[in-house]
Amino acid sequence: MGTFELIFSQDDDRLGGPSGQKRLGSAVLLYNALWFTRVRWIVVFVFTILGLTGTLMPGRWKNAGLVPPTRWPWVLAGTLIMANIFFYIFTRRLNEDSPNRAVEANIWLQIIVDLIVVTVMVHMIGSTITFIAFTYLFHIALACIFFPQKYSLLVTLLAAFLYIFTVVLEILEVLPAAGVLTETTRLYKQGPHMVMIIAGSAVFVWLVVWYFISSLSTAVRKRDQQLATANAQLIKADEEKTQKMLITTHELKAPFAGIESNIQVLKYQFWNEIPESVKELINRIDVRAQTLRERITQILVLGDLKTRPTDEKLSEPVDLKSVMDTVIENINEKAMERNVILDVNVPSTSALGNKEDLRILFSNLVTNAIVYSNEGGRVKISTKQVEDEVLLSVSDYGIGIRDDALPHIFEEYYRTKEASKFNKMSTGLGLSIVKEIVRNLGLRMRVTSKEEEGTTFEVAIPVAGMPHSRLV
Ligand code: ADP
């Protein structure tokens, strides 16, 4: 037994174009802000390990010629824990629709706090006697990736200022001598200009790294923008093409209606005069013309659903019983042709939707259930209310759907081999139409099926007049 649920991702809203890019910007920045807070927990962990080993095993540090870190890792870990809790709450309050400015302010605040923590750590480990000053590069690189070039330069200059300022305070002995290497103090006294050369060369390396990464990021971002513009143009061109195709398809309706009406004339007025072999030919033309008309109608319905403006207000209170009654009335003949019993239990319920769309949705599900049932089968159609939703279910005991085919049945023109043998009029468009309606009305849908045992389609429709958390 297989189950498949129709799920629409948030970016799957056919937005495209400039407004889509803006929302993506906020979403990406927000993701980055949360990523920053997650990485900071790793740093907290590293500081805790340093503090623990420095406090509990000072001998090991001393044996290695290092000064055991006792207080500063704890202070920095504590600062980062408090900052991280604050940032986490701040970031969680923002969402994709928050203005870019708020998300950027969050990231800037995180960068500034981190740079201050890095500066204290650099001072305590040894600003010019170890390679620790290169930890600033981590932030410089991230700023190059997340921000435009001038902002990443600002981060680089801020880091350089904090670092050089610390080194100068160390030389002037305003800051107490520090560092994990035991000869730290002696090195300062040996020559302040040498210390400045070391610090200056570190900053020089940062600037070179900033230049390369920010130039590369700018090039990538520019290409990204070009791709977004090209994508928007492609979407527009595709929409224009669809419109033209829909007009042409629409124009095909008339000639086919003509063929069908001529066949009716032949059947009702001249049928007895026509030889048997020609009758067979006419019947075949009749079936083909009907199939094509059906396909044209479905292409037009699908085109209409896909080109509907996304901001169009669609939902209104609709009585599900009256919609289902219309569907059953139109479909009864088909059920009788195939000897299929329709077991309908849809009481009057006011749900949120669009009458015509719901009619098409129900009609496609019930038609499929009849068509893919075995001769003399039974189709059960029922609704039940679950909290703020009505669950409509359409079950048949027919050919069922293979597990591997189940995820594809909502794709345009998809038909299983078994189905096309079973249903000569099959177009593979019915469920694509269902999918568009489910998406447009913000419904949910699930299919459960077992080969040769049957299929159940379930649609959740919001009850009218109740607050709905799931609706978009
Ligand atoms: P069509 O029925 O015209 O082929 P649909 O888009 O309505 O197109 O359905 C796509 C495919 O999904 C069908 O070809 C069939 O393989 C499968 N399918 C849909 N409904 C059922 C059902 N009730 N029972 C078995 N298979 C089904």
Short mmCIF file of C-alpha atoms in Angstrom, two decimals, residues 29 33 86-87 90-91 94 99-112 147:
data_model
loop_
_atom_site.label_atom_id
_atom_site.label_comp_id
_atom_site.label_asym_id
_atom_site.label_seq_id
_atom_site.Cartn_x
_atom_site.Cartn_y
_atom_site.Cartn_z
CA LEU A 29 20.02 36.53 5.48
CA ALA A 33 21.85 34.84 11.09
CA PHE A 86 19.77 37.10 22.99
CA PHE A 87 20.54 36.64 19.26
CA PHE A 90 16.00 38.20 18.31
CA THR A 91 16.42 36.06 15.17
CA LEU A 94 12.13 37.78 12.52
CA PRO A 99 12.51 44.00 6.31
CA ASN A 100 16.08 43.25 5.15
CA ARG A 101 17.25 46.07 7.43
CA ALA A 102 16.13 44.28 10.63
CA VAL A 103 17.86 41.05 9.59
CA GLU A 104 21.02 42.95 8.57
CA ALA A 105 21.05 44.82 11.91
CA ASN A 106 20.91 41.44 13.64
CA ILE A 107 23.92 40.15 11.66
CA TRP A 108 25.89 43.39 12.21
CA LEU A 109 25.31 43.16 15.97
CA GLN A 110 26.50 39.55 15.93
CA ILE A 111 29.64 40.51 13.98
CA ILE A 112 30.51 43.36 16.37
CA PHE A 147 27.58 41.63 2.40
#
